PDB file of C-alpha atoms in Angstrom:
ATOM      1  CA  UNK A   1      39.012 119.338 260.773  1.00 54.00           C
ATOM      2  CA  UNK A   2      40.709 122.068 262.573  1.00 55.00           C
ATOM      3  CA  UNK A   3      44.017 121.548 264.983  1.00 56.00           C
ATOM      4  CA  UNK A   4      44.327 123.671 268.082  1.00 59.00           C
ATOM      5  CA  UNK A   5      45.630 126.755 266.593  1.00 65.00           C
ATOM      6  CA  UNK A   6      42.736 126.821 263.795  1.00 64.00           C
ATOM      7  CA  UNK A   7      44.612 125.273 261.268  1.00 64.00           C
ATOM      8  CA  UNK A   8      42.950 123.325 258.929  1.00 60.00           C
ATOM      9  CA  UNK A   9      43.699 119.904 257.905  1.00 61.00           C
ATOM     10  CA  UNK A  10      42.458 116.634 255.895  1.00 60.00           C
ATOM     11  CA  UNK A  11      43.461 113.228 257.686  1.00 54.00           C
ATOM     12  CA  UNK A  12      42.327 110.918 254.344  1.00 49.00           C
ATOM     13  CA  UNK A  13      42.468 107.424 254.143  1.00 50.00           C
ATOM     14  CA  UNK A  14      42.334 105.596 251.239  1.00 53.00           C
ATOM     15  CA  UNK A  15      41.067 102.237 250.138  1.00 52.00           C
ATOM     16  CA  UNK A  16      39.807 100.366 246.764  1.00 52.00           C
ATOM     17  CA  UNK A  17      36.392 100.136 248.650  1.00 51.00           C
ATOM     18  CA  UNK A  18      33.643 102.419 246.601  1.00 50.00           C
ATOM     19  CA  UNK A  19      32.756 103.322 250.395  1.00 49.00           C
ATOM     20  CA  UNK A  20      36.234 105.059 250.751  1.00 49.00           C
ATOM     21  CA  UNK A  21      37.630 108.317 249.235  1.00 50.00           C
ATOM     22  CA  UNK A  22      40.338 107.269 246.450  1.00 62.00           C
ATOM     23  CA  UNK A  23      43.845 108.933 246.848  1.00 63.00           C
ATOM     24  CA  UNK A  24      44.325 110.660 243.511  1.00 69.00           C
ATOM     25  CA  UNK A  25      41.114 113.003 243.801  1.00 76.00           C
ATOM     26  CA  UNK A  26      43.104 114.192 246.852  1.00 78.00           C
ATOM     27  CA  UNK A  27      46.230 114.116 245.302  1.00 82.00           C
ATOM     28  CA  UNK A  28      44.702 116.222 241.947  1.00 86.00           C
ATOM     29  CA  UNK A  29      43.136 118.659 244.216  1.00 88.00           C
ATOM     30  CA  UNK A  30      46.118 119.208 245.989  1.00 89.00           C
ATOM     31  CA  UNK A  31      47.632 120.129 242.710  1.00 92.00           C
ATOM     32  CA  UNK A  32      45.095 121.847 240.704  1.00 94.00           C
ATOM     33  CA  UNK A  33      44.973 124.673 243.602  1.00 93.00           C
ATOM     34  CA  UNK A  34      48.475 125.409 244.145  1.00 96.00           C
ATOM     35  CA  UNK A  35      49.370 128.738 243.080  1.00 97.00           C
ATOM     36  CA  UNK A  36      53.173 129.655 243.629  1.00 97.00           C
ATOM     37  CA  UNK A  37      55.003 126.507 244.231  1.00 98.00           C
ATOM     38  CA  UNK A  38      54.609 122.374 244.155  1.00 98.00           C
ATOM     39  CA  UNK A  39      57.972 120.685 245.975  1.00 98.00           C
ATOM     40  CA  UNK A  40      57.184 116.778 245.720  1.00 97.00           C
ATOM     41  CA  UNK A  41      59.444 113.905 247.211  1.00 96.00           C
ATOM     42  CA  UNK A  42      58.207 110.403 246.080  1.00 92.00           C
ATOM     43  CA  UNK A  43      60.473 107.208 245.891  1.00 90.00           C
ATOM     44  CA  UNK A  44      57.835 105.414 243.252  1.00 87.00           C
ATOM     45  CA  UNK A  45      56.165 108.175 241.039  1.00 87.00           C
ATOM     46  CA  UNK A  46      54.418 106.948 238.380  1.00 87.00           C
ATOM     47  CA  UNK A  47      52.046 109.700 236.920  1.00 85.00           C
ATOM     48  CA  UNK A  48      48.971 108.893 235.140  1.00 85.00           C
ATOM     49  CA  UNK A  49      47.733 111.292 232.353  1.00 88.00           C
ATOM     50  CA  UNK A  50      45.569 113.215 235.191  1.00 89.00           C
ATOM     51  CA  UNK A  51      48.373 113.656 237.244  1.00 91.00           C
ATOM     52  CA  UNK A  52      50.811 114.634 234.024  1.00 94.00           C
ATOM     53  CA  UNK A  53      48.522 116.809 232.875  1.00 96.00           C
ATOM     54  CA  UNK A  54      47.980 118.685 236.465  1.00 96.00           C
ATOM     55  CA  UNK A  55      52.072 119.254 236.754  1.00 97.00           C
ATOM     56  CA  UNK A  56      52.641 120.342 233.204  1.00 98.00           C
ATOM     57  CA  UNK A  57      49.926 122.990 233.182  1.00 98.00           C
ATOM     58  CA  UNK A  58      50.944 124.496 236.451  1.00 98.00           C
ATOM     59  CA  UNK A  59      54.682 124.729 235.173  1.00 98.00           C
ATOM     60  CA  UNK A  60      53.728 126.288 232.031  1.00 98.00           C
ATOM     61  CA  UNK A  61      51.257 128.504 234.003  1.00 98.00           C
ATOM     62  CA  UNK A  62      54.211 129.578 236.189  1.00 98.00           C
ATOM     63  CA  UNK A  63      54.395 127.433 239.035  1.00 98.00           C
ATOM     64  CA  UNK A  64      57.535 126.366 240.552  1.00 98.00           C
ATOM     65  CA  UNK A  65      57.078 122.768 240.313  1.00 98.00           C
ATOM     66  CA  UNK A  66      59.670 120.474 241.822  1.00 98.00           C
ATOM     67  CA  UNK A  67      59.996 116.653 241.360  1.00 98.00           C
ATOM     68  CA  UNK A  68      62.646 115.159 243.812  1.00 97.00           C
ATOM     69  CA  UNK A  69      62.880 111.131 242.902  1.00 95.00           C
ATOM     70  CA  UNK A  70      65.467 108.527 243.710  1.00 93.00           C
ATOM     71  CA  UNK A  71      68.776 107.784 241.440  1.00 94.00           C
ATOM     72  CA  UNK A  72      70.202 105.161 240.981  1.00 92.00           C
ATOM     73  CA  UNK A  73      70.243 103.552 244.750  1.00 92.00           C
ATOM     74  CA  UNK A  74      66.506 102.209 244.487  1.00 89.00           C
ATOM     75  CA  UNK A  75      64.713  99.334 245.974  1.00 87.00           C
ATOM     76  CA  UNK A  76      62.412  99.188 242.212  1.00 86.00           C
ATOM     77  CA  UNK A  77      64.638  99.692 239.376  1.00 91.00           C
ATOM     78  CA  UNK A  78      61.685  99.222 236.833  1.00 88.00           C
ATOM     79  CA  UNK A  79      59.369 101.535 238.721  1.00 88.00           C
ATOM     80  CA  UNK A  80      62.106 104.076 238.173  1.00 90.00           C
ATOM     81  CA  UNK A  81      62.132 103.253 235.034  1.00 92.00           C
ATOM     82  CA  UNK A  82      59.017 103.593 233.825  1.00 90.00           C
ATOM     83  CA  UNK A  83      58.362 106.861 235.756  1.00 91.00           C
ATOM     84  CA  UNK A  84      61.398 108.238 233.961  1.00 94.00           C
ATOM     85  CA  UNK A  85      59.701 107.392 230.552  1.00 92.00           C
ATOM     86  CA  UNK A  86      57.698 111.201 230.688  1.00 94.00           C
ATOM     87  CA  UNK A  87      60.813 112.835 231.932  1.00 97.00           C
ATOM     88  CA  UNK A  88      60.955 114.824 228.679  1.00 97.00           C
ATOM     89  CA  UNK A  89      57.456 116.055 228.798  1.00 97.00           C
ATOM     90  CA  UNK A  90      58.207 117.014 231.970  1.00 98.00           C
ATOM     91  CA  UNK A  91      61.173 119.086 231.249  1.00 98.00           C
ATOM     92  CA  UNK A  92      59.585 120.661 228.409  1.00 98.00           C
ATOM     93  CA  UNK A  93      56.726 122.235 230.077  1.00 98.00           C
ATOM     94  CA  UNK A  94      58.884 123.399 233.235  1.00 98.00           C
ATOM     95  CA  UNK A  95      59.450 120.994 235.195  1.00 98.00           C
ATOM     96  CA  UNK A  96      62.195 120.958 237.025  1.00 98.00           C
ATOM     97  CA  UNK A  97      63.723 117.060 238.189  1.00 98.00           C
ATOM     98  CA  UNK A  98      66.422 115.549 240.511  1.00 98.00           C
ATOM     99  CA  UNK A  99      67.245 112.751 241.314  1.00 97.00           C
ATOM    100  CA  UNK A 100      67.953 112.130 245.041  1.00 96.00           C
ATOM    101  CA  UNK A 101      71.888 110.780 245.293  1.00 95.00           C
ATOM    102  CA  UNK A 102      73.512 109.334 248.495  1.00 90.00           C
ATOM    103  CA  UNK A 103      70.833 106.149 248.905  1.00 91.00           C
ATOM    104  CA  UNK A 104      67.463 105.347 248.253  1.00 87.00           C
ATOM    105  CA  UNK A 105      64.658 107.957 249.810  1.00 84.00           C
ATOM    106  CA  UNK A 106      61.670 106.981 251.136  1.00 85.00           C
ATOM    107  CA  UNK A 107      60.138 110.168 252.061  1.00 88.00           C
ATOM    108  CA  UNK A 108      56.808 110.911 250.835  1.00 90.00           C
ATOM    109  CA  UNK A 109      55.737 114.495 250.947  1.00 93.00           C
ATOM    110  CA  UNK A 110      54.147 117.666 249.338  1.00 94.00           C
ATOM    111  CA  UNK A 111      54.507 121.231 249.731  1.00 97.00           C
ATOM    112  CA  UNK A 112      52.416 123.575 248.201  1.00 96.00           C
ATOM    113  CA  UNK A 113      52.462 127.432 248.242  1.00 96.00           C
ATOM    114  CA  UNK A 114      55.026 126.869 251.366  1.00 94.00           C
ATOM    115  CA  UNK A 115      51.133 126.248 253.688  1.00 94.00           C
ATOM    116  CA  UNK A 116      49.856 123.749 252.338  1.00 94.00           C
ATOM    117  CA  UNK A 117      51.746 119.535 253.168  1.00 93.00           C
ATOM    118  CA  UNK A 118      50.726 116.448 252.975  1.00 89.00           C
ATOM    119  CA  UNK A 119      52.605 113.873 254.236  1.00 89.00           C
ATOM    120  CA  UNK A 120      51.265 109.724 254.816  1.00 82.00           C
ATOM    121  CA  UNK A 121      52.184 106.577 253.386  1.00 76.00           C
ATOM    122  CA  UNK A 122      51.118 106.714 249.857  1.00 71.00           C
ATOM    123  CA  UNK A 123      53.310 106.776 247.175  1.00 67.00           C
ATOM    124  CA  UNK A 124      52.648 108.627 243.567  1.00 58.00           C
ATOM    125  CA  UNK A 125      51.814 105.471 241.530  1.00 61.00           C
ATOM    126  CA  UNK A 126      48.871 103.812 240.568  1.00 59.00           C
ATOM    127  CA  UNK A 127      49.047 101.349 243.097  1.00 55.00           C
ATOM    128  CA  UNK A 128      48.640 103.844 245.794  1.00 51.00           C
ATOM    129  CA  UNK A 129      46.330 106.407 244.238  1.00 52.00           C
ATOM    130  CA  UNK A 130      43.690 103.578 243.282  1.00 55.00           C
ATOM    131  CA  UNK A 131      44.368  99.941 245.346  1.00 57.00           C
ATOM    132  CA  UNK A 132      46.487 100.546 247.932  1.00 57.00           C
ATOM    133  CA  UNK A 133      45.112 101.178 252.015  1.00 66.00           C
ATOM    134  CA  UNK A 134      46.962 104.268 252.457  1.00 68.00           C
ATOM    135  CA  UNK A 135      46.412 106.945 254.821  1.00 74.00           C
ATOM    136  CA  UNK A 136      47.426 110.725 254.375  1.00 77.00           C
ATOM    137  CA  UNK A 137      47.555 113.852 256.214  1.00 81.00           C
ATOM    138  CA  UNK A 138      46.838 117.240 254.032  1.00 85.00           C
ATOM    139  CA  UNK A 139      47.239 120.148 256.410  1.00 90.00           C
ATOM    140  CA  UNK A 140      47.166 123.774 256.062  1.00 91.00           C
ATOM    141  CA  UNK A 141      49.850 124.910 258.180  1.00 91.00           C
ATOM    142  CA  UNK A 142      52.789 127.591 257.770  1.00 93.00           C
ATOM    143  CA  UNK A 143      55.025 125.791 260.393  1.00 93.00           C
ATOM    144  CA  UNK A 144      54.115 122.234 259.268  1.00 93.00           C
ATOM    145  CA  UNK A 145      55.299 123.346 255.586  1.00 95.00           C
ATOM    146  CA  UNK A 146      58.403 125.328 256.661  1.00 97.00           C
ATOM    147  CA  UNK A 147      59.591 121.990 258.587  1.00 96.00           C
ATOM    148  CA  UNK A 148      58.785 119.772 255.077  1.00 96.00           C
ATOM    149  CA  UNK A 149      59.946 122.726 253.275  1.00 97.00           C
ATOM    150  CA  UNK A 150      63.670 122.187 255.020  1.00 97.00           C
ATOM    151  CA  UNK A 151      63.545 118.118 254.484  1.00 96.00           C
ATOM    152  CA  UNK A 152      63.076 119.048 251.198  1.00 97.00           C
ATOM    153  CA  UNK A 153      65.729 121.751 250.302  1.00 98.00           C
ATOM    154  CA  UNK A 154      68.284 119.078 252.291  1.00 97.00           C
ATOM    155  CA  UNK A 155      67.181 116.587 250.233  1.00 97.00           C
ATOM    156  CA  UNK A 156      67.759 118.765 246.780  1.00 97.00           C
ATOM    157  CA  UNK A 157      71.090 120.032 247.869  1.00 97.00           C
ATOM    158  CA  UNK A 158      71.926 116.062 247.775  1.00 97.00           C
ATOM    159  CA  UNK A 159      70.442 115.505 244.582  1.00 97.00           C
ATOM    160  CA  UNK A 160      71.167 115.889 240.508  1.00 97.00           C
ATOM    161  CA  UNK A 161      68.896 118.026 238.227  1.00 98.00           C
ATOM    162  CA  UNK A 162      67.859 116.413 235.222  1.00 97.00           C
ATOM    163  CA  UNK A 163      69.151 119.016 231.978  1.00 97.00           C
ATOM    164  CA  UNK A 164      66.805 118.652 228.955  1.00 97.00           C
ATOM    165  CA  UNK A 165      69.013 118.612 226.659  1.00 97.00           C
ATOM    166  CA  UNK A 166      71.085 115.849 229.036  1.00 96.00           C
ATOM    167  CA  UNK A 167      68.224 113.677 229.098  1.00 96.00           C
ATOM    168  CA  UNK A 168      67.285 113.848 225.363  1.00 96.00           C
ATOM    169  CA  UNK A 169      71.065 112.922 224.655  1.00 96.00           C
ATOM    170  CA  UNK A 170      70.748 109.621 226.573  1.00 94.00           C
ATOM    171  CA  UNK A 171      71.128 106.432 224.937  1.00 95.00           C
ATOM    172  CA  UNK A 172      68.976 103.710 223.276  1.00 95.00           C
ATOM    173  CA  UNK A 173      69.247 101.624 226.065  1.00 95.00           C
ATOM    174  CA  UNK A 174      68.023 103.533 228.641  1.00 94.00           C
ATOM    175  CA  UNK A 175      65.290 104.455 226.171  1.00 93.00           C
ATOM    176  CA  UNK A 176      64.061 100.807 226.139  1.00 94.00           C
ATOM    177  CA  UNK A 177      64.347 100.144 229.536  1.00 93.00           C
ATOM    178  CA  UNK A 178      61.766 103.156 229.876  1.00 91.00           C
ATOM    179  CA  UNK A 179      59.583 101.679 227.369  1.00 91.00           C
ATOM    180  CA  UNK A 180      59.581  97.986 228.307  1.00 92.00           C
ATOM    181  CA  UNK A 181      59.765  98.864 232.491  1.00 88.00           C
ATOM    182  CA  UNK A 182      56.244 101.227 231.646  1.00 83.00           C
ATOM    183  CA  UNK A 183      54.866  98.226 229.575  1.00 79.00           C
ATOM    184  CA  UNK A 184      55.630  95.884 232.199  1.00 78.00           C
ATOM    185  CA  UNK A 185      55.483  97.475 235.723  1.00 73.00           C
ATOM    186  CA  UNK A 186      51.519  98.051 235.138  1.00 61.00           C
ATOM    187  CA  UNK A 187      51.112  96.769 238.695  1.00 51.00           C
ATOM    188  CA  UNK A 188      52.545 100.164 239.960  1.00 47.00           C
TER     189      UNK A 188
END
C-alpha cells in the first residue's frame, strides 16, 4: 500500500496456512535488498541456514550488519543458547554482535539502509518465520526508520559487543550448552 505521504509499506501477516504468506520470505527479502546497513533487535533469534547465509554475505559484501540480542537477563535461556551456537560464523564474516545488558528486551525491529523498518510481533526463530500467527509492518519510510534507528542506537549504547577472539576463548561449558540448547530447543 501507500500511507498518506506516498510512502510505501507492507502490513504482512503470517500464518502456517498454505493460504497465507510465510514470514521468512519477507524476512529474506528484507535482507537480500539492503544495501548500506541491516540494524536488527530480536529477543529469540534463531537463524536458519537461509537466514545465516543472507547476513553473512551482506557483511562480507560490505554491509553494516548489526545483531542486537539479549544477555544474560532472558526469559529463554536455551533459545539464547542455541542462537549463540553460530556466533562465530557470524563474527567471521562481519558481523558485528551485542548483547543487550540492563534486562531482558523485547523489541522486535529492523532497519535497513536507514528507510526501510519493519516492526510486528514476530520474532527471528523458526517458530515465528514458519508456525507462528504473526503480523508485521515493513514500511518504506525515512522518519519511521530514523525513530527505530534511535531505539536502536539507545539500545547498543546499553549493550556488550561480542570480540571474536573473546568468544572463541570461551569455555567448554558454554560450548555444550550451545550444542545441546540447538539440539533440543527445535521447537524455536
Amino acid at each position: 500500500g501507500q500511507a498518506q505521504d506516498g510512502s510505501p509499506y507492507v502490513i504482512l501477516a503470517t500464518s502456517p496456512s498454505p493460504d497465507l504468506f510465510e514470514g521468512e520470505s519477507f524476512f529474506l527479502a528484507s535482507l537480500w535488498s539492503a544495501r548500506q546497513s541491516i540494524h536488527l533487535e530480536n529477543p529469540y533469534f534463531l537463524s536458519d541456514a537461509s537466514i545465516r547465509q543472507a547476513l553473512t554475505e551482506k557483511a562480507r559484501a560490505g554491509v553494516d550488519v548489526v545483531l542486537l540480542l539479549p544477555g544474560e537477563h532472558t526469559d529463554e535461556k536455551s533459545v539464547r543458547w542455541a542462537g549463540q551456537r553460530v556466533y562465530e560464523e557470524f563474527l567471521e564474516a562481519g558481523v558485528k554482535i551485542y548483547e543487550y545488558q540492563p534486562t531482558f528486551t523485547h523489541a522486535k525491529l529492523l532497519v535497513e539502509d536507514k528507510g526501510w523498518s519493519v516492526i510486528g510481533s514476530a520474532n527471528w526463530d523458526n517458530r515465528s518465520r514458519k508456525l507462528n500467527d504473526e503480523i508485521l509492518l515493513g514500511m518504506a519510510d525515512d522518519g519511521l526508520a530514523a525513530g527505530l534507528e534511535k531505539i536502536f542506537q539507545h539500545d547498543l549504547s546499553r549493550s556488550r559487543r561480542i570480540a571474536l577472539q573473546d568468544w572463541r576463548a570461551r569455555g567448554p561449558f558454554q560450548r555444550l550448552l550451545e550444542y545441546l540448547s540447538q539440539v533440543f530447543v527445535q521447537q524455536y
